[in-house]
Amino acid sequence: VLTLFSYPDLFGLPDNNPYGLKTCAFLKLVGLPFRHEHIVDASHAPHAQLPYITDGEVTLGDSDTIIAYLIETYALAIDNALTEADRTTHLLIRRTLDDLYWVMSYSRWKDDRFWPLFRDALLRTHPTISADALEGARAFNSKRYYYQGIGRYTPDEAYARGCADLDALAKLVPPSGFVLGPTPTSIDAAIYGFTANIRFYEIDTPLKQRLLTHPALVTHCDATHAIVG
Ligand SMILES: N[C@@H](CCC(=O)N[C@@H](CS)C(=O)NCC(=O)O)C(=O)O
């Protein structure tokens, strides 16, 4: 059976990681049956990153690669209406989400104001996860942020990037419905993976404050959540 391996749930969402939630939301949107395994050790995953799937003999990582594989393998019609121009725009949206990822991650693991809240929420929700393991993950992430570059930004500089990403997204999401109209496509799952992991967090980061100023993003997140949540 098709299995999705991704990080643990948090704040009522099945994955606290945006790429895992994007993949999970996609699977639910298209109605493919799957088993969801929550793990924290990514060392056996392709590229040692989560999420990944196994499907029979196939093991695949990277949310976009997984979604493309599922569309092809199961002849899914979800993106059939997309024009070439839509596909280009959607690729650029996903790249913007990649940028937002770093700021979201920074807000949880690096910003001293929010790290204790994030850590305590994980420990409360998942008693099997140890505080030591989370400190280790924090130190690991700190190196990732430094090498990626965001770790050298002040919090204000980092949030300015993420807020600009959210402002741009808000211009591409319509006031109601989904990006391409009344029916969701894969880009809606992608946007939801990120916005839900900001909106439903009980941590009042500058990203959450900015998201809440954009009714289109809130409406889009809630409409997608009503289908996949
Ligand atoms: N391009 C990948 C990105 C996945 C990703 O960034 N996963 C992170 C989530 S925190 C991860 O597993 N990080 C652990 C690591 O990089 O060592 C996708 O779309 O799935």
PDB file of C-alpha atoms and ligand atoms in Angstrom:
ATOM      1  CA  VAL A   1       0.000   0.000   0.000  1.00  0.00           C
ATOM      2  CA  LEU A   2       1.148   3.532  -0.778  1.00  0.00           C
ATOM      3  CA  THR A   3       2.908   4.889   2.318  1.00  0.00           C
ATOM      4  CA  LEU A   4       3.780   8.476   3.144  1.00  0.00           C
ATOM      5  CA  PHE A   5       6.647   8.922   5.587  1.00  0.00           C
ATOM      6  CA  SER A   6       6.713  12.361   7.134  1.00  0.00           C
ATOM      7  CA  TYR A   7       7.310  14.319  10.341  1.00  0.00           C
ATOM      8  CA  PRO A   8       4.904  14.204  13.302  1.00  0.00           C
ATOM      9  CA  ASP A   9       1.625  16.050  13.670  1.00  0.00           C
ATOM     10  CA  LEU A  10       1.292  19.309  15.583  1.00  0.00           C
ATOM     11  CA  PHE A  11      -1.494  21.774  16.416  1.00  0.00           C
ATOM     12  CA  GLY A  12      -4.090  19.495  14.836  1.00  0.00           C
ATOM     13  CA  LEU A  13      -2.284  19.210  11.490  1.00  0.00           C
ATOM     14  CA  PRO A  14      -1.071  15.779  10.350  1.00  0.00           C
ATOM     15  CA  ASP A  15       2.449  17.087   9.668  1.00  0.00           C
ATOM     16  CA  ASN A  16       4.291  20.026  11.201  1.00  0.00           C
ATOM     17  CA  ASN A  17       6.507  20.232   8.128  1.00  0.00           C
ATOM     18  CA  PRO A  18       5.090  22.130   5.131  1.00  0.00           C
ATOM     19  CA  TYR A  19       6.406  19.721   2.478  1.00  0.00           C
ATOM     20  CA  GLY A  20       4.917  16.726   4.281  1.00  0.00           C
ATOM     21  CA  LEU A  21       1.586  18.492   4.781  1.00  0.00           C
ATOM     22  CA  LYS A  22       1.572  19.510   1.096  1.00  0.00           C
ATOM     23  CA  THR A  23       2.033  15.872   0.047  1.00  0.00           C
ATOM     24  CA  CYS A  24      -0.542  14.607   2.540  1.00  0.00           C
ATOM     25  CA  ALA A  25      -3.060  17.265   1.396  1.00  0.00           C
ATOM     26  CA  PHE A  26      -2.460  16.303  -2.238  1.00  0.00           C
ATOM     27  CA  LEU A  27      -3.142  12.631  -1.476  1.00  0.00           C
ATOM     28  CA  LYS A  28      -6.378  13.579   0.259  1.00  0.00           C
ATOM     29  CA  LEU A  29      -7.469  15.959  -2.507  1.00  0.00           C
ATOM     30  CA  VAL A  30      -7.145  13.218  -5.108  1.00  0.00           C
ATOM     31  CA  GLY A  31      -8.603  10.552  -2.815  1.00  0.00           C
ATOM     32  CA  LEU A  32      -5.750   8.046  -3.121  1.00  0.00           C
ATOM     33  CA  PRO A  33      -5.744   5.637  -0.176  1.00  0.00           C
ATOM     34  CA  PHE A  34      -2.454   5.725   1.729  1.00  0.00           C
ATOM     35  CA  ARG A  35      -0.853   4.831   5.018  1.00  0.00           C
ATOM     36  CA  HIS A  36       0.764   7.713   6.915  1.00  0.00           C
ATOM     37  CA  GLU A  37       3.868   6.900   8.964  1.00  0.00           C
ATOM     38  CA  HIS A  38       5.237   9.643  11.158  1.00  0.00           C
ATOM     39  CA  ILE A  39       8.976   9.527  11.719  1.00  0.00           C
ATOM     40  CA  VAL A  40      11.660  11.918  12.940  1.00  0.00           C
ATOM     41  CA  ASP A  41      14.784  10.228  11.606  1.00  0.00           C
ATOM     42  CA  ALA A  42      15.235  11.219   7.964  1.00  0.00           C
ATOM     43  CA  SER A  43      18.556   9.404   7.517  1.00  0.00           C
ATOM     44  CA  HIS A  44      17.041   6.551   5.468  1.00  0.00           C
ATOM     45  CA  ALA A  45      15.005   8.839   3.211  1.00  0.00           C
ATOM     46  CA  PRO A  46      16.088   9.749  -0.328  1.00  0.00           C
ATOM     47  CA  HIS A  47      18.362  12.812   0.056  1.00  0.00           C
ATOM     48  CA  ALA A  48      17.938  12.196   3.820  1.00  0.00           C
ATOM     49  CA  GLN A  49      14.936  14.525   3.774  1.00  0.00           C
ATOM     50  CA  LEU A  50      11.251  14.120   4.503  1.00  0.00           C
ATOM     51  CA  PRO A  51       8.705  13.537   3.138  1.00  0.00           C
ATOM     52  CA  TYR A  52       9.118  10.423   1.032  1.00  0.00           C
ATOM     53  CA  ILE A  53       6.813   7.692  -0.192  1.00  0.00           C
ATOM     54  CA  THR A  54       7.043   4.010  -0.887  1.00  0.00           C
ATOM     55  CA  ASP A  55       4.732   2.498  -3.464  1.00  0.00           C
ATOM     56  CA  GLY A  56       5.472  -1.165  -4.142  1.00  0.00           C
ATOM     57  CA  GLU A  57       9.094  -1.257  -5.292  1.00  0.00           C
ATOM     58  CA  VAL A  58       9.271   2.508  -5.703  1.00  0.00           C
ATOM     59  CA  THR A  59      10.818   4.807  -3.077  1.00  0.00           C
ATOM     60  CA  LEU A  60      10.656   8.530  -3.863  1.00  0.00           C
ATOM     61  CA  GLY A  61      11.539  11.733  -2.060  1.00  0.00           C
ATOM     62  CA  ASP A  62      10.816  15.404  -2.763  1.00  0.00           C
ATOM     63  CA  SER A  63       7.211  16.579  -2.628  1.00  0.00           C
ATOM     64  CA  ASP A  64       7.133  17.800  -6.246  1.00  0.00           C
ATOM     65  CA  THR A  65       8.684  14.582  -7.533  1.00  0.00           C
ATOM     66  CA  ILE A  66       6.212  12.550  -5.486  1.00  0.00           C
ATOM     67  CA  ILE A  67       3.211  14.530  -6.781  1.00  0.00           C
ATOM     68  CA  ALA A  68       4.398  14.265 -10.413  1.00  0.00           C
ATOM     69  CA  TYR A  69       4.877  10.500  -9.949  1.00  0.00           C
ATOM     70  CA  LEU A  70       1.393  10.055  -8.468  1.00  0.00           C
ATOM     71  CA  ILE A  71      -0.261  12.082 -11.242  1.00  0.00           C
ATOM     72  CA  GLU A  72       1.526  10.015 -13.886  1.00  0.00           C
ATOM     73  CA  THR A  73       1.208   6.598 -12.262  1.00  0.00           C
ATOM     74  CA  TYR A  74      -2.430   6.873 -11.237  1.00  0.00           C
ATOM     75  CA  ALA A  75      -3.507   8.993 -14.258  1.00  0.00           C
ATOM     76  CA  LEU A  76      -4.850  11.660 -11.910  1.00  0.00           C
ATOM     77  CA  ALA A  77      -6.864  14.419 -13.590  1.00  0.00           C
ATOM     78  CA  ILE A  78      -6.302  17.071 -10.881  1.00  0.00           C
ATOM     79  CA  ASP A  79      -4.009  19.260 -13.022  1.00  0.00           C
ATOM     80  CA  ASN A  80      -5.455  18.475 -16.459  1.00  0.00           C
ATOM     81  CA  ALA A  81      -6.887  21.969 -16.908  1.00  0.00           C
ATOM     82  CA  LEU A  82      -3.547  23.711 -16.362  1.00  0.00           C
ATOM     83  CA  THR A  83      -2.146  25.660 -19.308  1.00  0.00           C
ATOM     84  CA  GLU A  84       1.591  25.921 -19.944  1.00  0.00           C
ATOM     85  CA  ALA A  85       1.441  29.415 -18.455  1.00  0.00           C
ATOM     86  CA  ASP A  86      -0.277  28.037 -15.309  1.00  0.00           C
ATOM     87  CA  ARG A  87       2.418  25.373 -14.966  1.00  0.00           C
ATOM     88  CA  THR A  88       5.115  28.026 -15.169  1.00  0.00           C
ATOM     89  CA  THR A  89       3.402  30.247 -12.600  1.00  0.00           C
ATOM     90  CA  HIS A  90       2.877  27.276 -10.301  1.00  0.00           C
ATOM     91  CA  LEU A  91       6.532  26.349 -10.472  1.00  0.00           C
ATOM     92  CA  LEU A  92       7.417  29.913  -9.482  1.00  0.00           C
ATOM     93  CA  ILE A  93       4.894  29.772  -6.609  1.00  0.00           C
ATOM     94  CA  ARG A  94       6.502  26.563  -5.342  1.00  0.00           C
ATOM     95  CA  ARG A  95       9.926  28.201  -5.501  1.00  0.00           C
ATOM     96  CA  THR A  96       8.553  31.114  -3.467  1.00  0.00           C
ATOM     97  CA  LEU A  97       7.264  28.569  -0.941  1.00  0.00           C
ATOM     98  CA  ASP A  98      10.801  27.137  -0.797  1.00  0.00           C
ATOM     99  CA  ASP A  99      11.961  30.580   0.278  1.00  0.00           C
ATOM    100  CA  LEU A 100       9.162  30.882   2.839  1.00  0.00           C
ATOM    101  CA  TYR A 101      10.151  27.462   4.223  1.00  0.00           C
ATOM    102  CA  TRP A 102      13.437  28.797   5.565  1.00  0.00           C
ATOM    103  CA  VAL A 103      11.761  31.687   7.356  1.00  0.00           C
ATOM    104  CA  MET A 104       9.093  29.416   8.870  1.00  0.00           C
ATOM    105  CA  SER A 105      11.752  27.019  10.029  1.00  0.00           C
ATOM    106  CA  TYR A 106      13.880  29.888  11.407  1.00  0.00           C
ATOM    107  CA  SER A 107      10.876  31.183  13.381  1.00  0.00           C
ATOM    108  CA  ARG A 108      10.453  27.838  15.114  1.00  0.00           C
ATOM    109  CA  TRP A 109      14.002  26.673  15.754  1.00  0.00           C
ATOM    110  CA  LYS A 110      16.183  29.780  15.752  1.00  0.00           C
ATOM    111  CA  ASP A 111      14.161  32.731  17.023  1.00  0.00           C
ATOM    112  CA  ASP A 112      14.637  32.723  20.818  1.00  0.00           C
ATOM    113  CA  ARG A 113      11.154  34.196  21.294  1.00  0.00           C
ATOM    114  CA  PHE A 114       9.371  31.255  19.654  1.00  0.00           C
ATOM    115  CA  TRP A 115      11.719  28.285  20.082  1.00  0.00           C
ATOM    116  CA  PRO A 116      10.585  27.502  23.683  1.00  0.00           C
ATOM    117  CA  LEU A 117       6.925  27.546  22.587  1.00  0.00           C
ATOM    118  CA  PHE A 118       7.588  25.296  19.601  1.00  0.00           C
ATOM    119  CA  ARG A 119       9.749  22.907  21.630  1.00  0.00           C
ATOM    120  CA  ASP A 120       7.199  22.664  24.435  1.00  0.00           C
ATOM    121  CA  ALA A 121       4.338  22.066  21.990  1.00  0.00           C
ATOM    122  CA  LEU A 122       6.294  19.192  20.405  1.00  0.00           C
ATOM    123  CA  LEU A 123       7.182  17.699  23.789  1.00  0.00           C
ATOM    124  CA  ARG A 124       3.598  18.021  25.020  1.00  0.00           C
ATOM    125  CA  THR A 125       2.134  16.452  21.867  1.00  0.00           C
ATOM    126  CA  HIS A 126       4.800  13.746  21.515  1.00  0.00           C
ATOM    127  CA  PRO A 127       5.994  12.441  24.886  1.00  0.00           C
ATOM    128  CA  THR A 128       8.281   9.946  23.088  1.00  0.00           C
ATOM    129  CA  ILE A 129      10.369  12.806  21.671  1.00  0.00           C
ATOM    130  CA  SER A 130      13.073  13.888  24.123  1.00  0.00           C
ATOM    131  CA  ALA A 131      14.162  17.432  24.919  1.00  0.00           C
ATOM    132  CA  ASP A 132      17.762  16.369  24.162  1.00  0.00           C
ATOM    133  CA  ALA A 133      16.817  15.170  20.693  1.00  0.00           C
ATOM    134  CA  LEU A 134      15.134  18.509  20.026  1.00  0.00           C
ATOM    135  CA  GLU A 135      18.215  20.440  21.215  1.00  0.00           C
ATOM    136  CA  GLY A 136      20.265  18.295  18.817  1.00  0.00           C
ATOM    137  CA  ALA A 137      17.875  19.081  15.962  1.00  0.00           C
ATOM    138  CA  ARG A 138      18.057  22.757  16.870  1.00  0.00           C
ATOM    139  CA  ALA A 139      21.861  22.748  16.672  1.00  0.00           C
ATOM    140  CA  PHE A 140      21.694  20.881  13.333  1.00  0.00           C
ATOM    141  CA  ASN A 141      19.160  23.370  11.966  1.00  0.00           C
ATOM    142  CA  SER A 142      21.251  26.286  13.110  1.00  0.00           C
ATOM    143  CA  LYS A 143      24.047  25.029  10.837  1.00  0.00           C
ATOM    144  CA  ARG A 144      21.610  24.544   7.952  1.00  0.00           C
ATOM    145  CA  TYR A 145      20.381  28.134   8.351  1.00  0.00           C
ATOM    146  CA  TYR A 146      23.933  29.463   8.456  1.00  0.00           C
ATOM    147  CA  TYR A 147      24.984  27.666   5.273  1.00  0.00           C
ATOM    148  CA  GLN A 148      21.740  28.505   3.490  1.00  0.00           C
ATOM    149  CA  GLY A 149      22.199  32.145   4.523  1.00  0.00           C
ATOM    150  CA  ILE A 150      19.037  32.909   6.497  1.00  0.00           C
ATOM    151  CA  GLY A 151      20.917  32.139   9.725  1.00  0.00           C
ATOM    152  CA  ARG A 152      23.032  35.235   9.186  1.00  0.00           C
ATOM    153  CA  TYR A 153      19.949  37.472   9.050  1.00  0.00           C
ATOM    154  CA  THR A 154      18.554  39.336  12.049  1.00  0.00           C
ATOM    155  CA  PRO A 155      15.002  38.246  12.878  1.00  0.00           C
ATOM    156  CA  ASP A 156      13.634  41.447  11.300  1.00  0.00           C
ATOM    157  CA  GLU A 157      15.554  40.780   8.095  1.00  0.00           C
ATOM    158  CA  ALA A 158      14.404  37.157   7.997  1.00  0.00           C
ATOM    159  CA  TYR A 159      10.732  38.017   8.574  1.00  0.00           C
ATOM    160  CA  ALA A 160      10.880  40.749   5.934  1.00  0.00           C
ATOM    161  CA  ARG A 161      11.683  38.004   3.388  1.00  0.00           C
ATOM    162  CA  GLY A 162       8.922  35.683   4.588  1.00  0.00           C
ATOM    163  CA  CYS A 163       6.340  38.469   4.791  1.00  0.00           C
ATOM    164  CA  ALA A 164       7.203  39.551   1.241  1.00  0.00           C
ATOM    165  CA  ASP A 165       6.662  35.936   0.137  1.00  0.00           C
ATOM    166  CA  LEU A 166       3.232  35.906   1.828  1.00  0.00           C
ATOM    167  CA  ASP A 167       2.308  39.286   0.285  1.00  0.00           C
ATOM    168  CA  ALA A 168       3.176  37.946  -3.174  1.00  0.00           C
ATOM    169  CA  LEU A 169       1.187  34.749  -2.604  1.00  0.00           C
ATOM    170  CA  ALA A 170      -1.805  36.776  -1.445  1.00  0.00           C
ATOM    171  CA  LYS A 171      -1.878  38.507  -4.846  1.00  0.00           C
ATOM    172  CA  LEU A 172      -2.085  35.186  -6.687  1.00  0.00           C
ATOM    173  CA  VAL A 173      -4.785  33.598  -4.529  1.00  0.00           C
ATOM    174  CA  PRO A 174      -8.330  34.734  -5.414  1.00  0.00           C
ATOM    175  CA  PRO A 175     -10.694  36.175  -2.754  1.00  0.00           C
ATOM    176  CA  SER A 176     -12.613  32.890  -2.735  1.00  0.00           C
ATOM    177  CA  GLY A 177     -12.239  29.412  -4.130  1.00  0.00           C
ATOM    178  CA  PHE A 178      -8.917  28.026  -5.312  1.00  0.00           C
ATOM    179  CA  VAL A 179      -6.037  29.324  -7.420  1.00  0.00           C
ATOM    180  CA  LEU A 180      -7.587  28.208 -10.710  1.00  0.00           C
ATOM    181  CA  GLY A 181     -11.263  28.516  -9.782  1.00  0.00           C
ATOM    182  CA  PRO A 182     -13.817  26.489  -7.839  1.00  0.00           C
ATOM    183  CA  THR A 183     -11.842  23.225  -7.942  1.00  0.00           C
ATOM    184  CA  PRO A 184      -8.487  22.691  -6.204  1.00  0.00           C
ATOM    185  CA  THR A 185      -5.393  21.676  -8.139  1.00  0.00           C
ATOM    186  CA  SER A 186      -1.996  20.564  -6.887  1.00  0.00           C
ATOM    187  CA  ILE A 187      -0.859  24.156  -6.303  1.00  0.00           C
ATOM    188  CA  ASP A 188      -3.586  24.540  -3.669  1.00  0.00           C
ATOM    189  CA  ALA A 189      -2.167  21.576  -1.762  1.00  0.00           C
ATOM    190  CA  ALA A 190       1.282  23.171  -1.974  1.00  0.00           C
ATOM    191  CA  ILE A 191       0.138  26.564  -0.685  1.00  0.00           C
ATOM    192  CA  TYR A 192      -1.933  24.923   2.064  1.00  0.00           C
ATOM    193  CA  GLY A 193       1.055  22.888   3.309  1.00  0.00           C
ATOM    194  CA  PHE A 194       2.767  26.149   4.182  1.00  0.00           C
ATOM    195  CA  THR A 195      -0.076  28.493   5.112  1.00  0.00           C
ATOM    196  CA  ALA A 196      -1.790  25.940   7.389  1.00  0.00           C
ATOM    197  CA  ASN A 197       1.507  25.403   9.200  1.00  0.00           C
ATOM    198  CA  ILE A 198       1.517  29.140   9.951  1.00  0.00           C
ATOM    199  CA  ARG A 199      -2.205  29.803  10.438  1.00  0.00           C
ATOM    200  CA  PHE A 200      -3.033  26.939  12.805  1.00  0.00           C
ATOM    201  CA  TYR A 201       0.073  27.379  14.934  1.00  0.00           C
ATOM    202  CA  GLU A 202      -0.655  28.620  18.418  1.00  0.00           C
ATOM    203  CA  ILE A 203       2.507  30.726  18.150  1.00  0.00           C
ATOM    204  CA  ASP A 204       2.090  34.351  17.214  1.00  0.00           C
ATOM    205  CA  THR A 205       5.056  34.849  14.882  1.00  0.00           C
ATOM    206  CA  PRO A 206       5.398  37.839  12.523  1.00  0.00           C
ATOM    207  CA  LEU A 207       4.587  35.391   9.704  1.00  0.00           C
ATOM    208  CA  LYS A 208       1.278  34.478  11.320  1.00  0.00           C
ATOM    209  CA  GLN A 209       0.466  38.138  11.954  1.00  0.00           C
ATOM    210  CA  ARG A 210       1.160  38.933   8.305  1.00  0.00           C
ATOM    211  CA  LEU A 211      -0.816  35.949   6.992  1.00  0.00           C
ATOM    212  CA  LEU A 212      -3.843  37.045   9.029  1.00  0.00           C
ATOM    213  CA  THR A 213      -3.799  40.456   7.302  1.00  0.00           C
ATOM    214  CA  HIS A 214      -4.511  38.695   3.987  1.00  0.00           C
ATOM    215  CA  PRO A 215      -8.167  37.534   3.856  1.00  0.00           C
ATOM    216  CA  ALA A 216      -7.488  35.671   0.587  1.00  0.00           C
ATOM    217  CA  LEU A 217      -4.795  33.511   2.217  1.00  0.00           C
ATOM    218  CA  VAL A 218      -6.959  32.824   5.264  1.00  0.00           C
ATOM    219  CA  THR A 219      -9.991  31.936   3.126  1.00  0.00           C
ATOM    220  CA  HIS A 220      -7.870  29.714   0.878  1.00  0.00           C
ATOM    221  CA  CYS A 221      -6.302  27.938   3.837  1.00  0.00           C
ATOM    222  CA  ASP A 222      -9.672  27.346   5.471  1.00  0.00           C
ATOM    223  CA  ALA A 223     -11.328  26.173   2.237  1.00  0.00           C
ATOM    224  CA  THR A 224      -8.547  23.645   1.642  1.00  0.00           C
ATOM    225  CA  HIS A 225      -8.610  22.595   5.298  1.00  0.00           C
ATOM    226  CA  ALA A 226     -12.342  21.949   5.016  1.00  0.00           C
ATOM    227  CA  ILE A 227     -11.566  19.335   2.331  1.00  0.00           C
ATOM    228  CA  VAL A 228      -8.382  17.739   3.637  1.00  0.00           C
ATOM    229  CA  GLY A 229      -8.301  18.630   7.355  1.00  0.00           C
TER     230      GLY A 229
HETATM  231  N1  LIG B   1      12.500  19.723  -1.802  1.00  0.00           N
HETATM  232  C1  LIG B   1      12.043  18.896  -0.708  1.00  0.00           C
HETATM  233  C2  LIG B   1      12.348  19.614   0.602  1.00  0.00           C
HETATM  234  C3  LIG B   1      12.116  18.737   1.812  1.00  0.00           C
HETATM  235  C4  LIG B   1      12.742  19.337   3.054  1.00  0.00           C
HETATM  236  O1  LIG B   1      13.261  20.462   3.051  1.00  0.00           O
HETATM  237  N2  LIG B   1      12.695  18.535   4.115  1.00  0.00           N
HETATM  238  C5  LIG B   1      13.287  19.022   5.331  1.00  0.00           C
HETATM  239  C6  LIG B   1      12.217  19.360   6.276  1.00  0.00           C
HETATM  240  S1  LIG B   1      12.783  20.115   7.740  1.00  0.00           S
HETATM  241  C7  LIG B   1      14.163  17.938   5.916  1.00  0.00           C
HETATM  242  O2  LIG B   1      13.851  16.767   5.884  1.00  0.00           O
HETATM  243  N3  LIG B   1      15.267  18.378   6.489  1.00  0.00           N
HETATM  244  C8  LIG B   1      16.239  17.543   7.104  1.00  0.00           C
HETATM  245  C9  LIG B   1      17.577  17.806   6.473  1.00  0.00           C
HETATM  246  O3  LIG B   1      17.659  18.620   5.544  1.00  0.00           O
HETATM  247  O4  LIG B   1      18.540  17.212   6.942  1.00  0.00           O
HETATM  248  C10 LIG B   1      10.545  18.623  -0.879  1.00  0.00           C
HETATM  249  O5  LIG B   1       9.875  19.334  -1.646  1.00  0.00           O
HETATM  250  O6  LIG B   1      10.043  17.643  -0.303  1.00  0.00           O
END
